[in-house]
CSV table of C-alpha atoms in Angstrom, one decimal:
chain,number,residue,atom,x,y,z
C,1,MET,CA,25.9,148.2,167.1
C,2,ARG,CA,27.9,150.9,166.2
C,3,ILE,CA,29.9,150.4,169.1
C,4,CYS,CA,31.1,147.1,167.9
C,5,LYS,CA,32.5,148.3,164.9
C,6,LEU,CA,34.1,151.1,166.2
C,7,GLU,CA,36.2,148.4,168.4
C,8,PHE,CA,37.5,146.4,165.4
C,9,VAL,CA,38.4,149.2,163.3
C,10,PHE,CA,40.2,150.6,166.2
C,11,LEU,CA,41.7,146.6,166.8
C,12,ALA,CA,42.4,146.0,163.0
C,13,CYS,CA,44.5,150.2,163.3
C,14,ALA,CA,46.7,148.9,165.8
C,15,PHE,CA,47.5,145.6,164.2
C,16,PHE,CA,48.7,147.1,161.4
C,17,SER,CA,50.8,149.4,162.7
C,18,LYS,CA,52.3,146.9,165.0
C,19,ASN,CA,53.7,144.8,162.1
C,20,LEU,CA,54.6,148.2,160.1
C,21,PHE,CA,57.0,148.8,163.0
C,22,CYS,CA,58.3,145.2,162.9
C,23,GLN,CA,59.2,146.1,158.9
C,24,THR,CA,60.3,149.4,159.9
C,25,ALA,CA,62.9,149.0,162.7
C,26,PRO,CA,66.6,148.5,161.5
C,27,ALA,CA,68.0,144.8,162.2
C,28,ALA,CA,71.3,144.1,164.4
C,29,PRO,CA,74.5,143.9,162.1
C,30,ILE,CA,75.4,140.2,161.7
C,31,ALA,CA,79.4,139.5,161.6
C,32,PRO,CA,80.6,138.1,158.1
C,33,ILE,CA,81.8,134.5,158.4
C,34,ALA,CA,85.1,133.6,157.6
C,35,PRO,CA,85.6,131.1,154.8
C,36,MET,CA,87.2,128.2,156.1
C,37,THR,CA,90.2,126.3,154.0
C,38,PRO,CA,89.7,122.5,153.6
C,39,MET,CA,91.5,120.2,155.1
C,40,THR,CA,93.5,118.0,152.7
C,41,GLN,CA,95.7,115.7,155.0
C,42,LEU,CA,95.8,115.0,158.8
C,43,GLN,CA,99.2,116.2,160.1
C,44,MET,CA,100.0,114.2,163.6
C,45,PRO,CA,103.1,115.4,165.7
C,46,GLN,CA,106.4,113.5,165.6
C,47,MET,CA,107.4,111.5,168.9
C,48,PRO,CA,111.1,112.2,170.0
C,49,SER,CA,113.9,109.0,169.2
C,50,ILE,CA,115.3,107.6,172.4
C,51,SER,CA,118.7,105.8,171.8
C,52,ALA,CA,119.2,102.5,173.6
C,53,PRO,CA,122.0,102.3,176.4
C,54,ALA,CA,124.8,100.0,175.2
C,55,THR,CA,128.1,98.9,176.6
C,56,GLY,CA,131.0,98.4,174.0
C,57,SER,CA,129.8,97.7,170.8
C,58,ASN,CA,127.2,95.3,171.9
C,59,PHE,CA,123.5,96.4,173.2
C,60,TYR,CA,122.8,96.3,176.7
C,61,VAL,CA,122.0,93.2,178.4
C,62,PRO,CA,121.2,93.0,182.2
C,63,GLY,CA,124.1,91.4,184.3
C,64,ASN,CA,127.0,91.9,181.3
C,65,GLN,CA,128.8,94.3,183.4
C,66,TYR,CA,129.2,91.4,186.0
C,67,LEU,CA,130.2,88.6,183.5
C,68,GLN,CA,132.9,91.2,181.6
C,69,ASN,CA,134.6,91.9,185.5
C,70,GLN,CA,134.2,88.3,186.0
C,71,LYS,CA,136.1,87.1,183.2
C,72,ALA,CA,138.5,90.0,183.5
C,73,SER,CA,139.1,88.7,186.6
C,74,GLU,CA,139.9,85.3,185.6
C,75,GLU,CA,141.9,85.9,182.6
C,76,LYS,CA,144.2,87.8,185.4
C,77,LYS,CA,144.3,84.3,187.7
C,78,ASP,CA,145.1,82.3,184.8
C,79,GLU,CA,148.3,85.0,183.5
C,80,ARG,CA,149.6,84.8,187.2
C,81,ALA,CA,149.0,81.0,187.5
C,82,GLU,CA,151.0,80.6,184.3
C,83,LYS,CA,154.0,83.1,185.9
C,84,GLU,CA,154.3,81.1,189.1
C,85,ASN,CA,154.4,77.4,186.8
C,86,GLY,CA,156.7,78.7,185.1
C,87,GLU,CA,158.8,79.8,187.9
C,88,THR,CA,158.4,76.3,189.6
C,89,ALA,CA,159.2,74.5,186.3
C,90,ASP,CA,162.7,76.8,186.5
C,91,THR,CA,163.1,76.0,190.2
C,92,LEU,CA,162.9,72.1,189.5
C,93,GLU,CA,164.9,72.2,186.7
C,94,GLN,CA,167.5,73.9,189.0
C,95,PHE,CA,166.6,71.3,191.5
C,96,LEU,CA,166.6,68.5,189.2
C,97,GLY,CA,169.4,69.3,187.1
C,98,GLY,CA,172.2,66.6,186.3
C,99,VAL,CA,169.7,63.7,188.2
C,100,SER,CA,170.5,60.5,185.9
C,101,SER,CA,167.8,58.3,186.1
C,102,ASP,CA,170.1,54.8,186.7
C,103,ILE,CA,168.7,52.2,188.9
C,104,PHE,CA,170.6,51.4,191.7
C,105,SER,CA,171.0,47.8,192.3
C,106,SER,CA,172.8,47.5,195.6
C,107,LEU,CA,170.1,49.3,198.0
C,108,SER,CA,167.6,46.7,199.2
C,109,ALA,CA,164.6,47.3,201.6
C,110,TRP,CA,166.8,44.7,204.1
C,111,ASP,CA,169.5,47.3,203.9
C,112,LEU,CA,167.0,50.3,204.7
C,113,SER,CA,165.5,48.1,207.4
C,114,GLN,CA,169.5,48.1,208.8
C,115,LEU,CA,169.7,51.5,208.4
C,116,ALA,CA,166.8,52.3,210.3
C,117,ARG,CA,167.5,50.1,212.9
C,118,ARG,CA,170.7,52.3,213.6
C,119,GLY,CA,168.6,55.6,213.3
C,120,ALA,CA,171.2,56.5,209.7
C,121,LEU,CA,167.2,57.2,208.2
C,122,GLY,CA,165.1,60.0,208.8
C,123,ASN,CA,162.2,61.1,207.2
C,124,ILE,CA,162.7,61.2,203.4
C,125,SER,CA,161.8,65.1,203.6
C,126,SER,CA,165.0,65.2,205.6
C,127,LEU,CA,166.9,63.9,202.2
C,128,SER,CA,168.2,66.8,199.9
C,129,ALA,CA,165.7,65.4,197.3
C,130,LEU,CA,162.5,66.5,199.5
C,131,SER,CA,164.4,69.3,201.5
C,132,ASP,CA,161.2,72.1,202.3
C,133,SER,CA,162.5,74.3,198.9
C,134,THR,CA,161.3,71.2,196.6
C,135,SER,CA,158.6,70.3,198.8
C,136,ASN,CA,156.9,73.4,198.4
C,137,LEU,CA,156.9,73.1,194.6
C,138,GLY,CA,153.8,70.5,195.1
C,139,MET,CA,154.1,66.9,193.6
C,140,ALA,CA,151.1,67.4,192.0
C,141,ASN,CA,152.7,69.8,189.5
C,142,LEU,CA,154.9,67.2,188.7
C,143,ASN,CA,154.9,65.4,185.5
C,144,ALA,CA,156.2,61.3,185.4
C,145,ALA,CA,159.1,62.5,184.1
C,146,ASN,CA,160.4,65.0,186.9
C,147,GLN,CA,158.6,62.4,189.5
C,148,GLN,CA,161.0,59.7,188.6
C,149,LYS,CA,164.0,62.1,189.0
C,150,ILE,CA,163.1,62.7,192.3
C,151,LEU,CA,162.7,59.3,193.6
C,152,THR,CA,166.2,58.7,191.9
C,153,LYS,CA,167.6,61.4,193.7
C,154,ILE,CA,166.1,60.0,196.9
C,155,LEU,CA,167.4,56.6,196.2
C,156,SER,CA,171.3,58.3,195.4
C,157,GLU,CA,170.7,59.9,199.1
C,158,LEU,CA,169.7,56.5,200.3
C,159,GLU,CA,172.8,54.7,198.7
C,160,GLN,CA,175.1,57.3,200.1
C,161,ILE,CA,173.8,56.7,203.6
C,162,LYS,CA,174.6,53.4,202.8
C,163,SER,CA,177.6,53.6,201.5
C,164,ALA,CA,178.7,55.4,205.0
C,165,GLN,CA,178.0,52.8,207.0
C,166,SER,CA,180.7,50.4,205.9
C,167,ASP,CA,179.8,47.1,208.3
C,168,LEU,CA,176.2,47.1,207.4
C,169,VAL,CA,176.7,44.0,205.0
C,170,ALA,CA,178.4,41.9,208.2
C,171,VAL,CA,175.2,42.7,210.1
C,172,ALA,CA,173.6,39.9,210.6
C,173,PRO,CA,170.2,39.9,208.3
C,174,VAL,CA,167.7,40.6,211.5
C,175,GLY,CA,164.0,40.9,210.5
C,176,ALA,CA,164.5,39.1,207.1
C,177,LYS,CA,160.4,38.7,206.7
C,178,PRO,CA,157.9,40.8,206.7
C,179,SER,CA,156.7,42.7,209.5
C,180,SER,CA,152.7,41.3,210.2
C,181,VAL,CA,151.7,44.6,212.1
C,182,PRO,CA,151.4,48.2,210.0
C,183,PRO,CA,152.5,49.5,208.0
C,184,LYS,CA,152.3,46.4,205.9
C,185,ILE,CA,151.1,45.1,202.3
C,186,LEU,CA,148.5,43.1,203.1
C,187,ARG,CA,147.8,42.0,199.2
C,188,PHE,CA,150.0,43.1,195.5
C,189,SER,CA,149.2,41.0,192.5
C,190,VAL,CA,150.1,41.4,188.8
C,191,ASN,CA,147.5,39.4,186.7
C,192,SER,CA,146.6,37.8,189.6
C,193,LYS,CA,149.4,36.3,190.4
C,194,SER,CA,150.8,37.2,194.0
C,195,ILE,CA,153.9,39.1,194.3
C,196,ASP,CA,155.9,37.9,197.5
C,197,CYS,CA,158.2,39.6,199.9
C,198,THR,CA,161.4,38.5,201.8
C,199,GLN,CA,161.5,42.2,203.6
C,200,VAL,CA,159.5,45.1,203.0
C,201,PHE,CA,160.8,48.6,204.2
C,202,PHE,CA,158.1,51.8,204.7
C,203,SER,CA,159.4,55.4,205.6
C,204,GLU,CA,158.6,57.2,207.5
C,205,MET,CA,155.3,59.2,206.7
C,206,GLU,CA,155.8,62.6,205.5
C,207,ASN,CA,153.5,65.7,207.3
C,208,ASP,CA,151.5,65.4,203.7
C,209,GLY,CA,150.7,61.9,203.7
C,210,SER,CA,154.1,61.2,201.2
C,211,PHE,CA,156.1,57.6,201.9
C,212,LEU,CA,158.4,55.5,200.4
C,213,LEU,CA,157.7,51.4,199.9
C,214,THR,CA,160.6,49.2,199.1
C,215,GLY,CA,160.2,45.4,199.0
C,216,ASP,CA,162.4,42.7,198.0
C,217,VAL,CA,161.2,39.5,195.7
C,218,LYS,CA,163.0,36.6,195.1
C,219,THR,CA,161.3,35.3,191.3
C,220,PHE,CA,161.5,32.3,189.8
C,221,PHE,CA,161.9,33.0,186.1
C,222,GLN,CA,163.2,30.9,183.0
C,223,ASN,CA,164.6,28.3,185.4
C,224,GLU,CA,166.7,30.6,187.1
C,225,THR,CA,166.3,32.9,190.6
C,226,ILE,CA,166.2,36.8,190.0
C,227,CYS,CA,167.1,38.6,193.2
C,228,GLU,CA,164.6,42.0,192.3
C,229,THR,CA,163.7,45.0,194.6
C,230,PHE,CA,160.9,47.4,193.6
C,231,TYR,CA,160.5,51.0,195.1
C,232,LEU,CA,157.0,53.0,195.0
C,233,LEU,CA,156.9,56.8,195.9
C,234,PHE,CA,154.2,57.4,197.1
C,235,ALA,CA,153.5,61.1,196.6
C,236,ALA,CA,150.7,63.0,198.2
C,237,ASN,CA,148.2,64.7,196.0
C,238,GLY,CA,145.7,66.3,197.7
C,239,THR,CA,141.9,64.9,198.5
C,240,SER,CA,139.1,64.0,195.8
C,241,ASN,CA,135.5,62.6,197.5
C,242,SER,CA,136.9,63.0,201.0
C,243,LYS,CA,139.5,60.5,200.0
C,244,SER,CA,143.2,61.2,200.1
C,245,GLU,CA,145.1,60.6,196.7
C,246,TYR,CA,148.7,59.7,195.8
C,247,PHE,CA,150.8,59.7,192.2
C,248,VAL,CA,152.9,56.3,192.5
C,249,THR,CA,155.9,56.0,190.7
C,250,PRO,CA,157.7,53.1,190.8
C,251,THR,CA,161.4,52.0,189.8
C,252,LEU,CA,162.9,48.4,190.0
C,253,SER,CA,165.9,47.0,190.0
C,254,GLN,CA,167.2,43.6,189.4
C,255,SER,CA,170.0,41.0,190.0
C,256,LYS,CA,169.3,40.2,186.0
C,257,LEU,CA,167.2,42.2,183.4
C,258,SER,CA,164.1,39.8,183.1
C,259,GLN,CA,160.5,40.4,182.1
C,260,THR,CA,159.4,39.4,185.4
C,261,PRO,CA,155.6,40.1,186.6
C,262,LEU,CA,157.6,43.0,188.9
C,263,ARG,CA,159.0,44.2,185.4
C,264,GLN,CA,156.0,44.8,184.1
C,265,PHE,CA,154.4,46.1,187.1
C,266,CYS,CA,157.1,48.9,187.6
C,267,SER,CA,156.6,49.7,183.4
C,268,ALA,CA,153.5,51.3,183.7
C,269,GLN,CA,152.9,54.4,184.1
C,270,ASN,CA,150.4,57.5,185.7
C,271,PHE,CA,149.6,55.1,188.5
C,272,THR,CA,147.5,56.6,191.3
C,273,ALA,CA,146.3,55.5,195.3
C,274,THR,CA,143.6,56.6,197.4
C,275,ARG,CA,143.2,56.2,201.0
C,276,THR,CA,140.6,55.6,203.1
C,277,GLY,CA,141.5,55.3,206.3
C,278,ASN,CA,144.8,53.1,207.0
C,279,LEU,CA,144.1,51.9,203.7
C,280,VAL,CA,145.7,52.6,200.7
C,281,MET,CA,144.2,51.2,197.7
C,282,LEU,CA,146.0,50.8,194.1
C,283,HIS,CA,144.1,49.5,191.4
C,284,TYR,CA,145.1,50.0,187.9
C,285,VAL,CA,144.4,48.3,184.5
C,286,ASP,CA,146.5,49.1,181.2
C,287,GLY,CA,145.3,47.1,178.1
C,288,GLY,CA,145.2,43.2,179.0
C,289,ASN,CA,147.1,43.9,182.7
C,290,ASN,CA,145.7,44.2,186.1
C,291,TYR,CA,147.7,45.5,188.6
C,292,ASP,CA,146.4,45.5,192.4
C,293,LEU,CA,148.4,46.8,195.8
C,294,LEU,CA,146.8,47.0,198.9
C,295,LEU,CA,148.6,48.5,202.2
C,296,ASP,CA,147.8,49.2,205.9
C,297,VAL,CA,149.5,52.1,206.9
C,298,GLY,CA,148.3,52.2,210.5
C,299,SER,CA,146.6,55.2,212.0
C,300,PRO,CA,145.1,57.6,209.8
C,301,SER,CA,147.2,60.2,211.3
C,302,GLY,CA,150.4,58.5,209.8
C,303,ALA,CA,151.7,57.3,213.3
C,304,ARG,CA,153.9,54.2,213.1
């Protein structure tokens, strides 16, 4: 019993000794905590600014440079064309200088047929009116007034050839009727009134397809017979929709100035015709007037 009490005393002394040691042992120092600054506003970083690339004063758009280059090229092309047209006009003015618009009353289709039989006529480009220098101007660039001058000059040259054949009028009128083989007129009417020719002459066709058609007509008008000769210059003007095109310039000669159907036809302007194969067609409506001409010019190659 005594031993138990001694053990209890010993254990109690040991417990208190341990607690006393823990309380008196020095504590490790604690680092001071720095005071925190209160967050008043969140500051975001600024992004760098990037400027969009631009051409000139406009914003860049893909393809703009190509369009600008194309526009500049077209402007240069227009300038060249304007310069060439100016030079062409000057050359044409020199060529047509002094050409009058007089009608040649003494040159008939019969005259031309007789001259052709004698070999006095070549193709119309052999005349000074359609020499190489003038053909290069291009009929398509000529206005109606200049085309009329060219036709007048052709007739002037033909008149000179006729004058050189002094005995032409003494020759019997062989072949007074139009030929029944190409080239020939298949249909010619003004306001559904048929125009019947007593003689027809087709010139040799040019390399570009141009040709001259001449016809003699006797018209009974206001109780008298009027002798008329029409001249139609078919000037080639390229192709459209696989068809050859022509500018057609008319001129008329009359034994007496009369308002016949042919006069009405030849007074019209801006005639055009198209060719398909061996057929050349002119159909034109002007106000209440209707003009119709159909030709068979032979083989498409232009061979007579």
